[in-house]
Coordinates of C-alpha atoms in Angstrom, one line a residue:
Chain A
X14 CA 118.6 77.8 67.1
X15 CA 116.9 74.9 68.6
X16 CA 118.9 72.8 66.7
X17 CA 122.1 74.3 68.5
X18 CA 120.7 73.8 71.3
X19 CA 119.8 69.9 71.3
X20 CA 123.7 69.6 69.8
X21 CA 124.4 71.5 73.1
X22 CA 122.2 69.0 75.4
X23 CA 123.3 66.0 73.9
X24 CA 127.0 67.3 74.8
X25 CA 125.6 67.8 77.9
X26 CA 123.9 64.3 78.4
X27 CA 127.3 62.7 77.3
X28 CA 129.7 64.8 79.3
X29 CA 127.6 63.9 82.3
X30 CA 128.1 60.3 81.6
X31 CA 131.7 60.6 81.4
X32 CA 131.6 62.5 85.0
X33 CA 130.1 59.8 86.6
X34 CA 132.5 57.3 84.7
X35 CA 135.3 58.9 86.0
X36 CA 134.6 60.2 89.2
X37 CA 133.0 56.8 90.5
X38 CA 136.8 55.8 90.2
X39 CA 138.2 57.8 92.9
X40 CA 138.8 56.3 96.2
X41 CA 136.9 57.6 99.3
X42 CA 140.1 58.9 100.8
X43 CA 140.5 61.6 97.9
X44 CA 136.3 62.8 98.2
X45 CA 137.4 66.2 99.6
X46 CA 140.5 67.3 97.1
X47 CA 137.7 65.4 94.6
X48 CA 135.3 67.8 95.9
X49 CA 137.6 70.9 95.9
X50 CA 138.9 70.3 92.9
X51 CA 135.6 69.6 90.6
X52 CA 134.8 72.8 92.6
X53 CA 137.8 75.2 90.8
X54 CA 136.6 73.2 87.8
X55 CA 133.4 74.4 87.6
X56 CA 135.1 78.0 87.7
X57 CA 135.1 77.2 84.4
X58 CA 132.1 79.7 84.3
X59 CA 135.2 82.6 84.3
X60 CA 134.9 82.3 80.8
X61 CA 131.4 83.6 80.4
X62 CA 132.2 85.8 83.1
X63 CA 135.1 87.3 80.9
X64 CA 133.4 87.7 77.6
X65 CA 130.6 90.0 79.3
X66 CA 133.5 91.8 81.2
X67 CA 135.1 92.3 78.2
X68 CA 132.5 94.1 75.8
X69 CA 132.1 97.3 77.5
X70 CA 128.6 98.0 76.1
X71 CA 127.1 99.5 79.7
X72 CA 127.8 100.2 82.6
X73 CA 125.8 98.1 84.2
X74 CA 127.4 95.4 81.9
X75 CA 130.9 96.3 82.8
X76 CA 129.5 96.0 86.6
X77 CA 128.4 92.7 86.3
X78 CA 131.0 91.8 84.5
X79 CA 133.3 92.7 86.7
X80 CA 131.7 91.0 89.8
X81 CA 131.1 88.0 87.9
X82 CA 135.4 87.9 86.9
X83 CA 136.0 88.4 90.5
X84 CA 133.5 85.2 92.0
X85 CA 134.6 83.0 89.4
X86 CA 138.8 83.7 90.0
X87 CA 138.0 83.1 93.6
X88 CA 136.2 79.9 92.5
X89 CA 139.3 78.9 90.2
X90 CA 142.4 79.9 92.1
X91 CA 140.8 79.2 95.2
X92 CA 140.0 75.8 94.9
X93 CA 143.0 74.5 92.5
X94 CA 145.2 76.2 95.2
X95 CA 143.5 74.6 98.1
X96 CA 143.4 71.2 96.4
X97 CA 146.9 71.0 95.6
X98 CA 147.4 71.9 99.6
X99 CA 145.5 69.3 100.7
X100 CA 147.2 66.3 98.2
X101 CA 150.7 67.5 99.0
X102 CA 150.1 65.5 102.3
X103 CA 149.1 62.3 101.0
X104 CA 151.8 60.5 101.7
X105 CA 152.5 56.8 101.4
X106 CA 153.8 54.7 104.3
X107 CA 157.9 55.1 104.2
X108 CA 158.4 51.4 106.0
X109 CA 158.2 48.3 104.2
X110 CA 154.2 47.5 104.4
X111 CA 152.7 45.8 101.8
Chain B
X29 CA 138.9 82.1 65.0
X30 CA 135.5 80.5 66.3
X31 CA 136.5 77.5 65.3
X32 CA 139.8 77.4 66.9
X33 CA 138.8 78.7 70.1
X34 CA 136.4 75.8 70.5
X35 CA 139.3 73.7 69.7
X36 CA 141.3 75.4 72.9
X37 CA 138.1 75.2 75.1
X38 CA 137.7 71.4 74.1
X39 CA 141.3 70.8 74.9
X40 CA 140.5 72.3 78.4
X41 CA 138.1 69.9 79.0
X42 CA 140.2 67.2 77.8
X43 CA 142.6 68.5 80.6
X44 CA 139.9 68.1 82.9
X45 CA 138.6 65.0 82.5
X46 CA 142.4 63.6 82.5
X47 CA 142.7 65.3 85.8
X48 CA 139.9 63.9 86.9
X49 CA 141.1 60.3 86.4
X50 CA 144.7 60.6 88.0
X51 CA 142.5 61.7 90.7
X52 CA 141.8 57.5 91.1
X53 CA 145.1 57.3 93.3
X54 CA 146.4 59.3 95.8
X55 CA 149.9 59.1 94.2
X56 CA 148.8 60.7 90.9
X57 CA 146.1 62.8 92.0
X58 CA 148.9 66.0 92.4
X59 CA 149.6 66.1 89.0
X60 CA 145.8 65.6 88.1
X61 CA 145.3 68.9 89.7
X62 CA 147.5 70.4 88.4
X63 CA 146.8 69.4 84.6
X64 CA 143.3 70.7 85.5
X65 CA 144.4 74.0 86.5
X66 CA 146.7 74.3 83.4
X67 CA 143.5 73.4 81.0
X68 CA 141.6 76.2 83.1
X69 CA 144.7 78.7 82.3
X70 CA 144.0 77.6 78.7
X71 CA 140.7 78.4 78.6
X72 CA 141.3 81.8 79.8
X73 CA 143.8 82.6 77.9
X74 CA 142.2 81.3 74.9
X75 CA 138.9 83.6 75.7
X76 CA 141.1 86.3 76.5
X77 CA 143.1 86.2 72.8
X78 CA 139.9 85.3 70.7
X79 CA 136.9 86.9 71.9
X80 CA 136.6 90.3 71.3
X81 CA 137.8 91.9 74.5
X82 CA 137.3 95.4 74.6
X83 CA 137.2 96.7 78.3
X84 CA 140.5 95.5 79.3
X85 CA 141.3 97.3 82.8
X86 CA 137.9 95.7 84.2
X87 CA 139.1 92.5 83.7
X88 CA 142.7 93.0 84.5
X89 CA 141.2 94.3 88.1
X90 CA 138.9 91.5 88.4
X91 CA 141.2 88.7 87.6
X92 CA 143.9 90.1 89.8
X93 CA 141.0 90.8 92.8
X94 CA 139.6 87.6 92.5
X95 CA 142.7 85.6 92.1
X96 CA 144.2 87.5 95.3
X97 CA 141.4 86.5 97.3
X98 CA 141.5 83.1 95.9
X99 CA 144.9 82.7 97.2
X100 CA 144.4 84.1 100.4
X101 CA 141.7 81.9 101.1
X102 CA 143.2 78.8 100.0
X103 CA 146.6 79.5 102.0
X104 CA 144.9 80.4 105.6
X105 CA 142.0 77.8 105.7
X106 CA 142.9 75.3 108.4
X107 CA 142.5 71.9 107.2
X108 CA 139.2 71.5 109.6
X109 CA 137.7 74.5 107.9
X110 CA 137.5 72.8 104.7
X111 CA 133.7 72.2 104.4
X112 CA 133.3 75.6 104.6
X113 CA 135.8 76.5 102.4
X114 CA 134.0 74.4 99.6
X115 CA 130.7 76.1 100.6
X116 CA 132.2 79.0 100.2
X117 CA 133.7 78.5 96.8
X118 CA 130.9 76.6 95.3
X119 CA 128.6 80.1 96.3
X120 CA 131.2 82.2 94.1
X121 CA 131.3 79.4 91.1
X122 CA 127.0 79.8 91.7
X123 CA 126.8 83.4 91.9
X124 CA 129.5 84.1 88.8
X125 CA 127.2 81.7 87.0
X126 CA 123.9 83.7 87.7
X127 CA 125.5 86.8 87.3
X128 CA 127.1 85.8 83.8
X129 CA 123.0 84.7 82.9
X130 CA 121.6 88.0 84.5
X131 CA 124.1 90.4 82.4
X132 CA 123.2 88.1 79.5
X133 CA 119.0 89.3 80.0
X134 CA 120.3 93.0 80.7
X135 CA 122.0 92.9 77.4
X136 CA 119.3 91.4 75.0
X137 CA 116.9 94.2 76.9
X138 CA 119.5 97.2 76.2
X139 CA 120.1 96.7 72.6
X140 CA 116.3 95.8 72.3
X141 CA 117.3 92.8 70.0
X142 CA 115.0 89.3 70.2
X143 CA 115.2 86.9 72.9
X144 CA 115.4 83.9 71.2
X145 CA 113.2 81.2 73.4
X146 CA 116.0 78.9 73.7
X147 CA 118.5 81.6 75.1
X148 CA 115.8 82.9 77.2
X149 CA 114.9 79.7 79.0
X150 CA 118.3 78.8 79.7
X151 CA 118.8 82.8 81.5
X152 CA 116.1 81.8 83.4
X153 CA 117.3 78.4 84.4
X154 CA 120.9 79.6 84.9
X155 CA 119.4 82.4 87.0
X156 CA 117.8 80.5 89.4
X157 CA 120.1 77.5 90.0
X158 CA 123.2 80.2 90.0
X159 CA 121.4 82.1 92.9
X160 CA 119.7 79.1 94.8
X161 CA 123.5 78.1 94.7
X162 CA 125.1 81.4 95.7
X163 CA 122.8 82.1 99.0
X164 CA 122.3 78.3 99.7
X165 CA 126.3 77.8 100.1
X166 CA 126.4 81.2 102.4
X167 CA 124.0 79.8 104.9
X168 CA 125.9 76.6 104.9
X169 CA 129.2 78.3 105.3
X170 CA 127.3 80.1 108.2
X171 CA 126.6 77.4 109.8
X172 CA 129.8 75.5 109.2
X173 CA 131.7 78.5 110.4
X174 CA 128.9 78.8 113.4
X175 CA 128.3 81.9 112.1
X176 CA 124.5 81.2 112.5
X177 CA 122.9 78.4 114.6
X178 CA 123.9 75.0 113.5
X179 CA 120.7 73.4 114.9
X180 CA 118.1 72.7 112.5
X181 CA 115.7 75.9 112.4
X182 CA 112.2 75.2 111.9
X183 CA 109.0 77.2 111.9
X184 CA 105.4 76.3 111.1
X185 CA 104.4 75.3 107.7
X186 CA 107.8 75.8 106.2
X187 CA 107.3 72.8 103.5
X188 CA 104.6 74.8 102.5
X189 CA 106.1 77.9 102.3
X190 CA 108.9 76.6 100.0
X191 CA 106.2 75.0 97.9
X192 CA 104.8 78.1 97.6
X193 CA 107.8 79.8 96.6
X194 CA 108.8 77.1 94.2
X195 CA 105.7 77.3 92.6
X196 CA 105.6 81.0 92.0
X197 CA 109.3 81.2 90.7
X198 CA 108.5 78.6 88.0
X199 CA 105.1 80.5 87.0
X200 CA 107.7 83.9 87.1
X201 CA 110.2 82.0 84.9
X202 CA 107.0 80.7 82.3
X203 CA 105.9 84.7 82.6
X204 CA 109.6 86.0 81.7
X205 CA 109.9 83.0 78.9
X206 CA 106.6 84.4 77.5
X207 CA 106.8 88.4 78.3
X208 CA 110.9 89.1 78.8
X209 CA 110.8 92.7 78.6
X210 CA 110.3 93.0 81.8
X211 CA 113.6 94.1 84.3
X212 CA 111.5 94.1 87.3
X213 CA 109.9 90.5 87.2
X214 CA 113.2 89.7 86.5
X215 CA 114.9 91.4 89.8
X216 CA 112.0 89.6 91.5
X217 CA 113.0 86.0 90.3
X218 CA 116.4 86.7 91.7
X219 CA 115.3 88.1 94.3
X220 CA 113.3 84.8 95.0
X221 CA 115.8 82.4 94.2
X222 CA 117.9 84.1 96.9
X223 CA 115.6 83.3 99.2
X224 CA 114.6 80.0 98.6
X225 CA 118.2 79.0 98.8
X226 CA 118.6 80.7 102.1
X227 CA 115.1 79.0 103.2
X228 CA 115.9 75.3 101.8
X229 CA 119.3 75.1 103.9
X230 CA 118.0 77.0 106.8
X231 CA 115.9 73.7 108.1
X232 CA 119.0 71.5 107.6
X233 CA 121.0 70.5 110.6
X234 CA 124.9 70.7 111.1
X235 CA 124.9 67.0 110.9
X236 CA 123.7 66.7 107.8
X237 CA 125.5 69.4 106.1
X238 CA 128.2 66.8 104.3
X239 CA 125.0 66.0 102.3
X240 CA 124.1 69.5 101.6
X241 CA 127.8 70.5 100.6
X242 CA 127.9 68.2 98.0
X243 CA 124.6 68.9 96.6
X244 CA 125.5 72.2 96.3
X245 CA 128.6 71.3 94.7
X246 CA 126.7 69.5 92.3
X247 CA 124.7 73.2 91.8
X248 CA 127.3 74.9 91.2
X249 CA 128.5 72.6 87.8
X250 CA 124.8 72.6 86.6
X251 CA 124.6 76.1 86.8
X252 CA 128.1 76.9 84.8
X253 CA 126.5 73.9 82.5
X254 CA 123.1 76.3 81.9
X255 CA 125.1 79.6 81.8
X256 CA 127.3 77.6 79.1
X257 CA 124.1 76.9 76.8
X258 CA 123.5 80.8 77.6
X259 CA 126.4 81.9 75.9
X260 CA 126.8 78.8 73.5
X261 CA 129.8 77.6 75.0
X262 CA 130.6 73.7 74.8
X263 CA 133.7 74.1 77.1
X264 CA 131.3 75.9 80.1
X265 CA 128.6 72.6 79.4
X266 CA 131.3 69.9 79.4
X267 CA 133.1 71.2 82.5
X268 CA 129.6 71.7 84.5
X269 CA 128.5 68.5 83.9
X270 CA 131.5 66.8 84.8
X271 CA 130.9 68.6 88.2
X272 CA 127.4 68.3 88.2
X273 CA 128.2 64.2 88.2
X274 CA 130.5 64.6 90.5
X275 CA 128.6 66.8 93.2
X276 CA 125.7 63.8 92.3
X277 CA 127.7 60.5 92.9
X278 CA 128.9 62.4 96.4
X279 CA 125.7 63.4 97.8
X280 CA 124.2 59.7 96.9
X281 CA 127.2 58.2 98.9
X282 CA 126.6 60.5 101.9
X283 CA 123.5 59.4 102.0
X284 CA 124.0 56.1 102.0
X285 CA 126.6 56.3 104.5
X286 CA 123.5 58.2 106.9
X287 CA 121.3 55.8 105.4
X288 CA 119.0 58.3 104.5
X289 CA 117.2 59.1 101.9
X290 CA 117.9 62.6 99.8
X291 CA 114.4 63.9 100.5
X292 CA 114.6 63.0 104.7
X293 CA 117.8 65.4 104.6
X294 CA 116.3 68.4 102.7
X295 CA 112.8 68.0 104.5
X296 CA 113.2 65.8 107.7
X297 CA 115.2 68.8 109.7
X298 CA 117.2 66.0 111.4
X299 CA 118.4 67.0 114.6
X300 CA 116.1 70.0 115.2
X301 CA 115.2 69.1 118.8
X302 CA 117.8 67.8 121.0
X303 CA 115.6 64.3 121.9
X304 CA 115.7 63.4 125.9
X305 CA 117.9 60.0 125.8
X306 CA 116.0 59.1 128.4
X307 CA 112.6 59.1 127.0
X308 CA 114.2 57.2 123.3
X309 CA 113.4 53.4 123.3
X310 CA 116.1 51.3 124.3
X311 CA 118.2 53.7 126.2
X312 CA 120.0 52.6 128.8
X313 CA 119.0 53.3 132.2
X314 CA 121.1 55.9 134.2
X315 CA 122.7 53.8 136.0
X316 CA 123.6 51.1 134.3
X317 CA 127.2 51.1 134.4
X318 CA 130.0 51.8 132.6
X319 CA 133.7 50.7 132.6
X320 CA 136.0 53.3 133.3
X321 CA 139.8 52.6 132.5
X322 CA 142.9 54.2 133.6
X323 CA 145.6 55.6 130.8
X324 CA 148.2 52.9 132.3
X325 CA 145.7 50.0 131.8
X326 CA 144.6 51.3 128.1
X327 CA 148.3 52.1 127.2
X328 CA 149.1 48.4 128.4
X329 CA 146.0 47.0 126.3
X330 CA 147.5 48.5 123.2
X331 CA 150.8 48.0 124.1
X332 CA 150.4 44.6 123.8
X333 CA 148.2 44.5 121.4
X334 CA 148.9 42.6 118.0
X335 CA 146.3 44.5 116.0
X336 CA 144.7 48.0 117.0
X337 CA 142.5 49.8 114.8
X338 CA 141.6 53.4 115.3
X339 CA 138.1 54.6 114.8
X340 CA 138.1 58.3 114.8
X341 CA 135.5 60.9 114.7
X342 CA 135.0 65.0 114.1
X343 CA 135.5 65.1 118.1
X344 CA 139.1 64.3 117.3
X345 CA 139.4 67.1 114.8
X346 CA 137.4 69.3 117.4
X347 CA 140.1 68.4 120.0
X348 CA 142.9 69.0 117.7
X349 CA 144.4 65.5 118.8
X350 CA 145.1 64.3 115.2
X351 CA 149.1 64.6 115.6
X352 CA 149.1 63.4 119.1
X353 CA 147.2 60.4 117.5
X354 CA 149.8 60.1 114.9
X355 CA 152.6 60.0 117.8
X356 CA 150.6 57.1 119.5
X357 CA 150.3 54.9 116.8
X358 CA 153.9 55.6 115.4
X359 CA 155.0 54.4 118.8
X360 CA 152.9 51.4 118.5
X361 CA 153.8 50.9 115.1
X362 CA 157.4 50.4 116.5
X363 CA 156.8 47.9 119.1
X364 CA 155.1 45.8 116.1
X365 CA 151.7 46.3 116.4
X366 CA 149.8 46.6 113.5
X367 CA 147.9 49.6 113.4
X368 CA 145.2 50.2 111.0
X369 CA 142.6 53.4 110.9
X370 CA 138.7 52.6 109.9
X371 CA 137.1 55.3 108.4
X372 CA 133.5 55.9 108.0
X373 CA 132.2 57.6 105.1
X374 CA 130.6 60.7 107.3
X375 CA 133.2 60.6 110.1
X376 CA 134.2 64.0 109.3
X377 CA 132.1 67.2 107.9
X378 CA 132.3 66.4 104.1
X379 CA 133.1 63.8 102.1
X380 CA 136.6 61.9 102.9
X381 CA 137.2 65.1 105.3
X382 CA 138.6 62.6 108.1
X383 CA 141.1 61.4 105.4
X384 CA 142.4 64.9 104.8
X385 CA 143.0 65.5 108.5
X386 CA 145.0 62.3 109.3
X387 CA 146.9 63.1 105.9
X388 CA 147.7 66.6 107.7
X389 CA 148.7 64.8 110.7
X390 CA 151.3 62.4 108.3
X391 CA 149.3 59.7 108.5
X392 CA 150.3 57.7 105.6
X393 CA 147.0 56.9 103.2
X394 CA 147.9 53.2 103.2
X395 CA 146.8 53.2 106.2
X396 CA 143.4 54.6 106.2
X397 CA 140.6 51.8 105.3
X398 CA 137.2 52.5 104.1
X399 CA 134.0 51.4 106.4
X400 CA 133.8 48.1 103.9
X401 CA 137.2 47.2 103.9
X402 CA 137.9 47.3 107.4
X403 CA 134.4 45.7 109.2
X404 CA 135.5 42.3 108.4
X405 CA 138.5 42.7 110.3
X406 CA 137.2 43.9 113.6
X407 CA 136.8 39.7 114.7
X408 CA 140.2 39.7 114.5
X409 CA 141.1 42.9 116.3
X410 CA 142.5 43.0 119.7
X411 CA 141.8 46.9 120.5
X412 CA 140.0 49.4 119.0
X413 CA 140.8 53.0 119.8
X414 CA 137.2 55.0 119.5
X415 CA 138.3 59.1 119.3
X416 CA 135.9 60.9 119.5
X417 CA 133.5 58.8 117.5
X418 CA 130.0 58.5 118.3
X419 CA 127.1 57.6 116.2
X420 CA 128.6 56.0 113.6
X421 CA 129.9 53.1 115.9
X422 CA 126.3 52.5 117.8
X423 CA 125.7 49.1 117.6
X424 CA 121.6 50.2 117.8
X425 CA 122.3 50.9 114.1
X426 CA 122.1 47.0 113.2
X427 CA 119.4 45.5 115.4
X428 CA 117.3 48.6 117.4
X429 CA 114.2 49.2 115.0
X430 CA 113.3 52.0 117.1
X431 CA 116.6 54.0 117.0
X432 CA 116.3 56.9 114.6
X433 CA 119.9 55.9 113.5
X434 CA 118.8 52.4 112.9
X435 CA 119.9 50.9 109.5
X436 CA 122.9 53.5 109.1
X437 CA 125.9 51.3 108.2
X438 CA 128.2 51.5 110.8
X439 CA 131.7 50.5 112.3
X440 CA 131.3 47.1 113.8
X441 CA 133.7 48.0 116.6
X442 CA 131.4 46.2 118.9
X443 CA 133.0 43.1 117.3
X444 CA 136.5 43.5 118.3
X445 CA 138.0 41.9 121.5
X446 CA 138.6 45.3 123.4
X447 CA 137.1 48.6 122.8
X448 CA 138.5 51.6 124.6
X449 CA 136.2 54.9 123.9
X450 CA 137.9 58.3 124.4
X451 CA 134.8 60.6 125.5
X452 CA 134.7 64.0 127.0
X453 CA 131.8 62.8 128.7
X454 CA 128.6 60.7 128.6
X455 CA 126.6 63.2 126.4
X456 CA 125.2 62.0 123.3
X457 CA 126.3 62.9 119.7
X458 CA 125.2 65.1 116.8
X459 CA 122.1 62.6 116.2
X460 CA 121.2 62.9 120.3
X461 CA 121.0 59.7 120.9
X462 CA 122.9 57.5 123.5
X463 CA 125.0 54.9 122.5
X464 CA 124.9 51.2 123.9
X465 CA 128.7 50.7 122.9
X466 CA 129.7 52.5 125.9
X467 CA 128.1 49.7 128.2
X468 CA 129.2 46.8 126.5
X469 CA 131.3 44.2 128.8
X470 CA 134.5 44.8 126.3
X471 CA 134.0 48.7 126.3
X472 CA 136.4 50.4 128.6
X473 CA 135.8 54.4 129.1
X474 CA 138.7 56.8 128.9
X475 CA 137.2 60.1 130.0
X476 CA 138.5 63.5 129.4
X477 CA 139.8 65.8 126.6
X478 CA 140.8 63.8 123.5
X479 CA 144.2 64.9 122.9
X480 CA 145.1 65.0 126.4
X481 CA 144.3 61.8 126.9
X482 CA 146.0 60.5 123.8
X483 CA 149.0 62.4 124.9
X484 CA 149.1 60.3 128.7
X485 CA 148.6 57.2 126.7
X486 CA 151.6 58.0 124.6
X487 CA 153.7 58.8 127.9
X488 CA 152.2 55.3 129.5
X489 CA 152.7 53.1 126.4
X490 CA 156.5 54.6 126.5
X491 CA 157.1 53.3 130.0
X492 CA 155.6 50.1 129.3
X493 CA 158.7 48.2 128.5

């Protein structure tokens, strides 16, 4: 078990570095969509929610699963949709500038 | 099967990274968001197909209800309300992570199977971070939505109480790790975590909310990653880490923009009292003259300028003046005036908020300039139009060591030939400090509602031949 945990920890640390590399390249003008978009990505916890909800072993498990699925879906769907709504508004100057 | 599903999760994580990479330019950003959402869809579908799902009705109900609520939020939210929207979404993400970890704990208790130490630790951490994110985000939402007071709420022994709470929780986590078979104490832990989330956001003032939202964003990612440890899922860990990193970077940028340390934001209770401006060192005496300007004169200055910079602040968004501002700058551009927008990192209520508000008003993103890009240009600027911005253009930040905002990076608008300040009244800004820019001899004050004033400017510029 500890070995698995260490492997997972390695993945976690490396992914943090990837995150830092990718995110530092995002210009300030897109920081709000970045936030809502990354927010939607953190909705990945939906996987855990689906697994928990899908077990159907106990009532309490099912109830907790249902709550988790609803919360995570709000997070995913709301996050991606609102990000798209914002990004749609970003337009370049139609004229000849630069 | 187990190997196959891991590959799908990997694919999803790769799509997330590619999607985030495309956010490096406004031109590719929208496709990036689409790519990331496809990644999410793949992860969800793979889970439904390959994990042993027994209880379908619950899942279908949950997915439909959650998607509907999310879609309604996303469609109806106004751009000015984006900070509270993000806060709320953060809260749901954190809450979901906490509930998943909690459900795992309950399952181990029910089946009576041995709870491995490593799983136990990650469950506690996941519940802890997730619950703090959940309640903290809800309070942040309430403050931004003005359901609860936006002012910093302080009470005696606040820090001591929070410290005791934190220590108590750590002790409880250790206790639960040693003695897991105890649902009561687990419930107490959840309760304390929720309480800590509330108590740690309550003392933070409205002006500091951008930092808090960024930080909670980071927490929601870390919570998802912790849940990944609990259910042994690399997909969650990678994605959670990405978001955690993103939130930390934004938190750092926001802190720099306000020249405050994270500790100072979290524990400083900035803006808890409205400072008596007259009593402040360096504050102007009441009878110092300000130069007022008429709409006609201001319009003439703008119409015959060559370089104009607009410095918008949150006041512009509150007055809903961004569309009028766009009309004005378009008019000026038609006259051959070069127009740029100067965006301070904390101009809005969250990182990049002002840019979104201007994009909504059809301002092209290549006219928006960051503080570092625009500051060297002010010396060559004929007229700066300050709309609803205050502290971020206060020169005191550069030289007045006694000023509470000393050291904060500002837009150097006072270096321009002329400054026109649109302001409702002489009331001080968020930080509660008066602004010496208003008394500068190159500054012209145009009092009134921002939207109204800009409308009048538009009319006057049209008249100018």
